[in-house]
Tab-separated table of C-alpha atoms and ligand atoms in Angstrom:
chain	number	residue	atom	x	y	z
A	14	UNK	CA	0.394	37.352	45.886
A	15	UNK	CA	-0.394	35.125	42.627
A	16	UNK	CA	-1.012	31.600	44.014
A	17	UNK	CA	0.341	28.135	42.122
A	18	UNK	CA	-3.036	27.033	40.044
A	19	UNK	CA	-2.634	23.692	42.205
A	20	UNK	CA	-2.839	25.817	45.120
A	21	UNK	CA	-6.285	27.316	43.848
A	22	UNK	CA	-9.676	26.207	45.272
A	23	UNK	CA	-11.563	25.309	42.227
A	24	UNK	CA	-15.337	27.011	42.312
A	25	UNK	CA	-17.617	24.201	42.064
A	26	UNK	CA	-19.949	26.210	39.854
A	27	UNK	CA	-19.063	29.199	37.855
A	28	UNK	CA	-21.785	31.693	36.140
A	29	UNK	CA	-20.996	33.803	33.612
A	30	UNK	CA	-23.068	36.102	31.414
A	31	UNK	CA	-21.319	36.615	27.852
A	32	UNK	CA	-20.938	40.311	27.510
A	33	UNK	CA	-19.938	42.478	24.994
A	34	UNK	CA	-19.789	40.601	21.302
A	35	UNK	CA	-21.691	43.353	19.882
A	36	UNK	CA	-18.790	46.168	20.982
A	37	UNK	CA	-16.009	43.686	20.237
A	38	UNK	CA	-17.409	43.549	16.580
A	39	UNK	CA	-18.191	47.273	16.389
A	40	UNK	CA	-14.584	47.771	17.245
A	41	UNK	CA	-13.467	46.077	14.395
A	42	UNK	CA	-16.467	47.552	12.184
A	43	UNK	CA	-18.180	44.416	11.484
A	44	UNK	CA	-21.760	43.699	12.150
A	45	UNK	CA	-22.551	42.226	15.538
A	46	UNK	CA	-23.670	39.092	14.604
A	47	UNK	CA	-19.544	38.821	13.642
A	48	UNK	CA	-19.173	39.264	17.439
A	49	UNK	CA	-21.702	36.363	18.308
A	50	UNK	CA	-19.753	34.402	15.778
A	51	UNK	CA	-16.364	34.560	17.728
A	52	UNK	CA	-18.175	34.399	21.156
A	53	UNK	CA	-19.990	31.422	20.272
A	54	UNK	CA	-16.138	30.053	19.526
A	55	UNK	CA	-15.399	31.467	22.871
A	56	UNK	CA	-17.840	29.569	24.718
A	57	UNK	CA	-16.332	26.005	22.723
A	58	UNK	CA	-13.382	27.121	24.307
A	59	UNK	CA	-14.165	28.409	27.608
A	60	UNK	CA	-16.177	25.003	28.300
A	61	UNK	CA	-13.334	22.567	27.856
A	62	UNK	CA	-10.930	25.148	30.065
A	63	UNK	CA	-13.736	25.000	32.472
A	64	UNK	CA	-14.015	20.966	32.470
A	65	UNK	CA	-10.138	20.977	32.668
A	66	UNK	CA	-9.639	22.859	35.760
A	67	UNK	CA	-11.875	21.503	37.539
A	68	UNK	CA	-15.116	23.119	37.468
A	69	UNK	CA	-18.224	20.708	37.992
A	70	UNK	CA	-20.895	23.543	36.307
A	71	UNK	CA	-20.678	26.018	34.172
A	72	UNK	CA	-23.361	27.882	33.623
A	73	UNK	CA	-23.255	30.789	30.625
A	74	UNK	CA	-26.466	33.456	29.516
A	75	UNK	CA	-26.605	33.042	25.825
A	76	UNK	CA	-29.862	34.380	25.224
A	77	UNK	CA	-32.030	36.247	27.862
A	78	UNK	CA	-36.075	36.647	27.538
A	79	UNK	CA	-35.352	40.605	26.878
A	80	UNK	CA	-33.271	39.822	23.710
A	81	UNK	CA	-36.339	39.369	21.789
A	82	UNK	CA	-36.626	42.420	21.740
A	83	UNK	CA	-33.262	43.041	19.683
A	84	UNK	CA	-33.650	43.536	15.930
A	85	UNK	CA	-35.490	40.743	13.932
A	86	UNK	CA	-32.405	40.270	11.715
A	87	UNK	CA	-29.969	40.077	15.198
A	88	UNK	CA	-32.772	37.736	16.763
A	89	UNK	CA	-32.761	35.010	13.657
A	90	UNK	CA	-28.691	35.509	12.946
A	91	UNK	CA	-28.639	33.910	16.861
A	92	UNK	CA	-31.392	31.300	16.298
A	93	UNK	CA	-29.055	30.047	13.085
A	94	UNK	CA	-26.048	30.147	15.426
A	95	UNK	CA	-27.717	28.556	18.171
A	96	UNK	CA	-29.335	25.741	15.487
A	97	UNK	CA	-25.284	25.349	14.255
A	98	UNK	CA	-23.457	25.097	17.721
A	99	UNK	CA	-26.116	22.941	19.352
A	100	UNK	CA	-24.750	20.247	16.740
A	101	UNK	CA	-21.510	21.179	17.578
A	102	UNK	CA	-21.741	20.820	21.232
A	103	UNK	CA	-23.225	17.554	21.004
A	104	UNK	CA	-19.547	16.280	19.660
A	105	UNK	CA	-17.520	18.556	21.949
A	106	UNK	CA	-20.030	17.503	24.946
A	107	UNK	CA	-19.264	13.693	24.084
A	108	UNK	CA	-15.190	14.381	23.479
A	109	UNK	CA	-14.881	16.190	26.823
A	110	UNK	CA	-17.357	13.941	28.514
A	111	UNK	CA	-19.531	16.627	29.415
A	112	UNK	CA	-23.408	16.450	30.360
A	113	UNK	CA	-25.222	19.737	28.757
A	114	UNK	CA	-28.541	20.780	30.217
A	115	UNK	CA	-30.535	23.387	29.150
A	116	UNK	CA	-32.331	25.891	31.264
A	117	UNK	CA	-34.964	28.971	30.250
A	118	UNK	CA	-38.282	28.673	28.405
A	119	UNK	CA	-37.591	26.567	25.275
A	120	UNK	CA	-41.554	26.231	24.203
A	121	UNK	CA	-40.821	29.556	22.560
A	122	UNK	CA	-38.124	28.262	19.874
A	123	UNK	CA	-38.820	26.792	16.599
A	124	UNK	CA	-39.223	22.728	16.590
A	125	UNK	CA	-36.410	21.737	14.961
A	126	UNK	CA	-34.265	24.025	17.810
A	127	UNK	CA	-36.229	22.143	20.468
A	128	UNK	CA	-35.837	18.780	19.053
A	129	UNK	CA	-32.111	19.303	18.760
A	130	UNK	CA	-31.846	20.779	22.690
A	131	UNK	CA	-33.840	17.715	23.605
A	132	UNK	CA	-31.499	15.721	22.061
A	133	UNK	CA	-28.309	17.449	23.374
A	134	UNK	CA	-30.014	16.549	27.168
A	135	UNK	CA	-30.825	13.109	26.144
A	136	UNK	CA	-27.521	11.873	24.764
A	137	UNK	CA	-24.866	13.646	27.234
A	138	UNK	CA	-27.118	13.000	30.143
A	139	UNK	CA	-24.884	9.902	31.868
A	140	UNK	CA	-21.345	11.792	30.920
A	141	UNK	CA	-19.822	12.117	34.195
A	142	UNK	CA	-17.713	14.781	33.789
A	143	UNK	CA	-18.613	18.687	34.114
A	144	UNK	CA	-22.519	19.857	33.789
A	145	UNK	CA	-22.103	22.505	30.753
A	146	UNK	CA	-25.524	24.625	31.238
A	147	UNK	CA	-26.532	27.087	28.593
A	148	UNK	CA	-29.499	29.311	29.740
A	149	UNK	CA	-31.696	30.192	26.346
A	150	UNK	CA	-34.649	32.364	26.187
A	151	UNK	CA	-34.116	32.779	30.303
A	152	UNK	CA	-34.417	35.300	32.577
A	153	UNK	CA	-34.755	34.722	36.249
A	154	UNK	CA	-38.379	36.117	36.831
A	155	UNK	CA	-39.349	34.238	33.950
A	156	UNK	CA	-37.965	31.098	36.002
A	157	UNK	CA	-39.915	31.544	38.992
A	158	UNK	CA	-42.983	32.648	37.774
A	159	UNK	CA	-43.346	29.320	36.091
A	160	UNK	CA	-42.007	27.888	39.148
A	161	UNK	CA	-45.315	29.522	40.573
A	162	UNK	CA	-47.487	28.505	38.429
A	163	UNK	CA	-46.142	24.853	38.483
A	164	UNK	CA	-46.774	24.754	42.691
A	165	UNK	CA	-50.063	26.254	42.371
A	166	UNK	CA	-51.462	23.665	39.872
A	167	UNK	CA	-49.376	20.954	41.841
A	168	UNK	CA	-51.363	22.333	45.111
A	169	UNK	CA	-54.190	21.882	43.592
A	170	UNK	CA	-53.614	18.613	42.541
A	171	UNK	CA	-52.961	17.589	45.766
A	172	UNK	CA	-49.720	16.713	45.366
A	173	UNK	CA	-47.797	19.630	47.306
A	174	UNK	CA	-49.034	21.380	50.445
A	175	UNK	CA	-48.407	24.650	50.835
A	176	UNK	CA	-47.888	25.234	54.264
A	177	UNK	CA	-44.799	22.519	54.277
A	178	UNK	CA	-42.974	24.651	51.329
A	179	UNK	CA	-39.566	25.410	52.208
A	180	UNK	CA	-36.267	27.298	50.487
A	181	UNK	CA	-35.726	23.454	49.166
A	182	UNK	CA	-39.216	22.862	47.645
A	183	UNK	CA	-38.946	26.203	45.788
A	184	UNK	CA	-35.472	25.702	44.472
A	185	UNK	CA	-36.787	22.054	43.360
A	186	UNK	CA	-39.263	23.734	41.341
A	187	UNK	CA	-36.880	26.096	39.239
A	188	UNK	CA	-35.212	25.065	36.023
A	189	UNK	CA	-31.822	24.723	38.028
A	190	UNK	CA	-33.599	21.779	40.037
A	191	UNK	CA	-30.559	19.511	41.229
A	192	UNK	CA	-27.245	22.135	40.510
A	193	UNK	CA	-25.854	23.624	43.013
A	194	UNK	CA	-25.913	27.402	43.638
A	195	UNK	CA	-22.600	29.256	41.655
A	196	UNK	CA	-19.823	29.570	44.192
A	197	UNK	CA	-18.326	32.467	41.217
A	198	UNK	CA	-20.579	34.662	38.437
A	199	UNK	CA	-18.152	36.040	35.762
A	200	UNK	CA	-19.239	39.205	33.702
A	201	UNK	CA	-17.644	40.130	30.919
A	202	UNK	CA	-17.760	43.612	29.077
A	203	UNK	CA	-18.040	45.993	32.209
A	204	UNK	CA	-21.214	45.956	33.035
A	205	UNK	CA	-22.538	45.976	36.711
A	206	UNK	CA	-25.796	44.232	36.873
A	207	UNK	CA	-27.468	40.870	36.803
A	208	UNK	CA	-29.792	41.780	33.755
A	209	UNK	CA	-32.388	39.112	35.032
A	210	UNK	CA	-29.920	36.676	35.197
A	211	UNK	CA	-30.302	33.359	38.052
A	212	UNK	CA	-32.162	35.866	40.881
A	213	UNK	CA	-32.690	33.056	43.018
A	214	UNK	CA	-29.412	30.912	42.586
A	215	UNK	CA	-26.755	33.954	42.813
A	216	UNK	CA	-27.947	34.779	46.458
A	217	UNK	CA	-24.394	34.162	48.071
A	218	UNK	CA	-22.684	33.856	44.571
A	219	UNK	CA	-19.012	35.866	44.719
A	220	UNK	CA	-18.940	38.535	41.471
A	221	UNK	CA	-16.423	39.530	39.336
A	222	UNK	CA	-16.524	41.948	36.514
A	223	UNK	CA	-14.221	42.085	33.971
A	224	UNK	CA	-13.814	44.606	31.222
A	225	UNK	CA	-12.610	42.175	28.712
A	226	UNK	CA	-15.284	41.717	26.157
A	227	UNK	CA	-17.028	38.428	25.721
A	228	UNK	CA	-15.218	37.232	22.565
A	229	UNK	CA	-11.783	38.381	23.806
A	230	UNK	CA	-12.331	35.745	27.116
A	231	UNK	CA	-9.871	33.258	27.541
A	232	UNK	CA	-8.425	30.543	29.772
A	233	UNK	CA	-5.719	33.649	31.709
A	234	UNK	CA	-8.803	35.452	32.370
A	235	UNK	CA	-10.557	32.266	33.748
A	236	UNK	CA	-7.772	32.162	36.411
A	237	UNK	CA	-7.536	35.195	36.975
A	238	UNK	CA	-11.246	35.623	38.091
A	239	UNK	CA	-10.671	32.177	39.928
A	240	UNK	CA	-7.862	34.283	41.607
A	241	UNK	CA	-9.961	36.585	42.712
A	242	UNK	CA	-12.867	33.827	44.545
A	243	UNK	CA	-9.758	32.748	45.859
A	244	UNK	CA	-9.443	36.301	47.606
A	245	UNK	CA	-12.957	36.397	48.813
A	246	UNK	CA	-14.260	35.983	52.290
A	247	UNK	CA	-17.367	33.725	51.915
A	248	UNK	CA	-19.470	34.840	55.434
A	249	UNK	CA	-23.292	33.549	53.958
A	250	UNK	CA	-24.365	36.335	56.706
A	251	UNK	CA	-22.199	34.913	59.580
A	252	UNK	CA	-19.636	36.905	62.024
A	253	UNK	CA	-15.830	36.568	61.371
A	254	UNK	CA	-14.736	34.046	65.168
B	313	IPE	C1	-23.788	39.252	24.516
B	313	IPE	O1	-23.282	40.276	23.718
B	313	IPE	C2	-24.552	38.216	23.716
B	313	IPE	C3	-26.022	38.276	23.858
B	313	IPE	C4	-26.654	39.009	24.730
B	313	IPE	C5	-26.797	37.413	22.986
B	313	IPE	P1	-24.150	41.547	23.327
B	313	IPE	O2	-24.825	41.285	22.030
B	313	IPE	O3	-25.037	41.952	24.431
B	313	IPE	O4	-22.993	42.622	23.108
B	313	IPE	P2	-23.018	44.148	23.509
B	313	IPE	O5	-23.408	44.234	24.941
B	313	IPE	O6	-24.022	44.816	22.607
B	313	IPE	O7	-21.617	44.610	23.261
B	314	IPE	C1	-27.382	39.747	29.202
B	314	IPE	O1	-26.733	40.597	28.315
B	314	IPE	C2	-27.962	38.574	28.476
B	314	IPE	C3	-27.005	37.645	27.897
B	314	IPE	C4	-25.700	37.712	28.044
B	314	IPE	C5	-27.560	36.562	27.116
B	314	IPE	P1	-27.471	41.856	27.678
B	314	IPE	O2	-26.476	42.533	26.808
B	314	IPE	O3	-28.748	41.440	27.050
B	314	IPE	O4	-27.811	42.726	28.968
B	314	IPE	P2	-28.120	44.269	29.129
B	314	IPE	O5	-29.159	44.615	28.102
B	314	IPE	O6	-26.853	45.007	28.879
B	314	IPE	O7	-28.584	44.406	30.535
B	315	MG	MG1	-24.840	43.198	26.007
């Protein structure tokens, strides 16, 4: 039975990978950067439904390390989106009171795009209310082979020793450093896989799939995935008393 949204335990941290603008678009017969358009409106949105509810973190994919590999002309239609909405998101981030933070390799992007994330972190960094996190140019191997490299050189340095590592000192050393594992991961579009997508972090995570594309996402479906956490037996590995 439907529960009253008051009655609804709130995930602290949702995940969500963006699915499906390029089908939405082809559906209409428009190019698929018309789909990234609309999902990129779609994830304005979905954040301040997100900060409403309740949610503390939200954490969306908007551009994995693989999608390089997409054509050059879908690649630099993103990068212009990306350069538009991160000025955007600075005044929706300040309305809503929310802190962005940006996770993935960013060395790769062009200055201007890394000057403006920088900024985005610097001037919603005390906002209080819920941590928006958009994961560019990321993909979870990505995240702890740097991770790696980053305790090796610290090792040497003398400033971590290896034999007192722990779960804690590796999740310290990934870009997530500080959030909290997502209680919920949302995907959009139908498809069943992680596609490189917060290996480490989703460990316990709850997942929902949803067949709704990306662009077509909305606060009902929000709920209705919450709906479904809500359903879930959390066990992290432990026997039912
Ligand atoms: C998700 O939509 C957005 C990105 C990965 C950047 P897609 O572009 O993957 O859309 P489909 O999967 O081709 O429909
Ligand atoms: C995952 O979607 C990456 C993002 C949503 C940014 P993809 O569309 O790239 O994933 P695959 O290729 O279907 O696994
Ligand atoms: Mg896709």
């Amino acid at each position: 039975m439907e529960k009253a949204l008051d009655e609804l335990i709130i995930p602290q941290h949702v995940a969500l990978i963006l699915d499906g603008n390029g089908r939405w678009a082809k559906k209409r017969g428009l190019p698929r950067t018309a789909g990234h358009k609309q999902g990129c409106v779609t994830v304005e949105k979905t954040v301040e439904d997100a900060a409403r509810l309740g949610i503390r973190y939200l954490t969306v994919y908007g551009f994995s390390t693989e999608n390089w590999k997409r054509s050059a002309e879908e690649v630099g239609a993103l990068m212009q989106l990306f350069r538009y909405y991160l000025k955007r998101l600075l005044k929706i981030a300040k309305a809503n009171n929310v802190r962005v933070k940006m996770i993935g390799d960013r060395t790769r992007f062009d200055r201007d795009i890394i000057e403006g994330i920088n900024r985005l972190e610097n001037e919603t960094a005390d906002n209080t209310g819920m941590t928006f996190v958009i994961a560019v140019n990321y993909g979870g191997r990505d995240e702890i082979t740097r991770a790696v490299r980053h305790m090796i050189k610290d090792a040497a340095d003398g400033k971590l020793d290896g034999e007192s590592v722990t779960e804690q000192t590796v999740a310290s050393y990934l870009d997530t450093a500080g959030i909290p594992d997502p209680d919920l991961l949302i995907r959009t579009s139908g498809e069943i896989r992680l596609s490189n997508y917060l290996l480490w972090q989703l460990a316990y995570s709850e997942i929902y799939i949803t067949d709704c594309l990306w662009p077509d996402f909305n606060r009902d479906e929000l709920i209705k995935a919450i709906e479904q956490y809500n359903n879930r037996d959390r066990r992290f590995g432990g026997a039912k008393a």
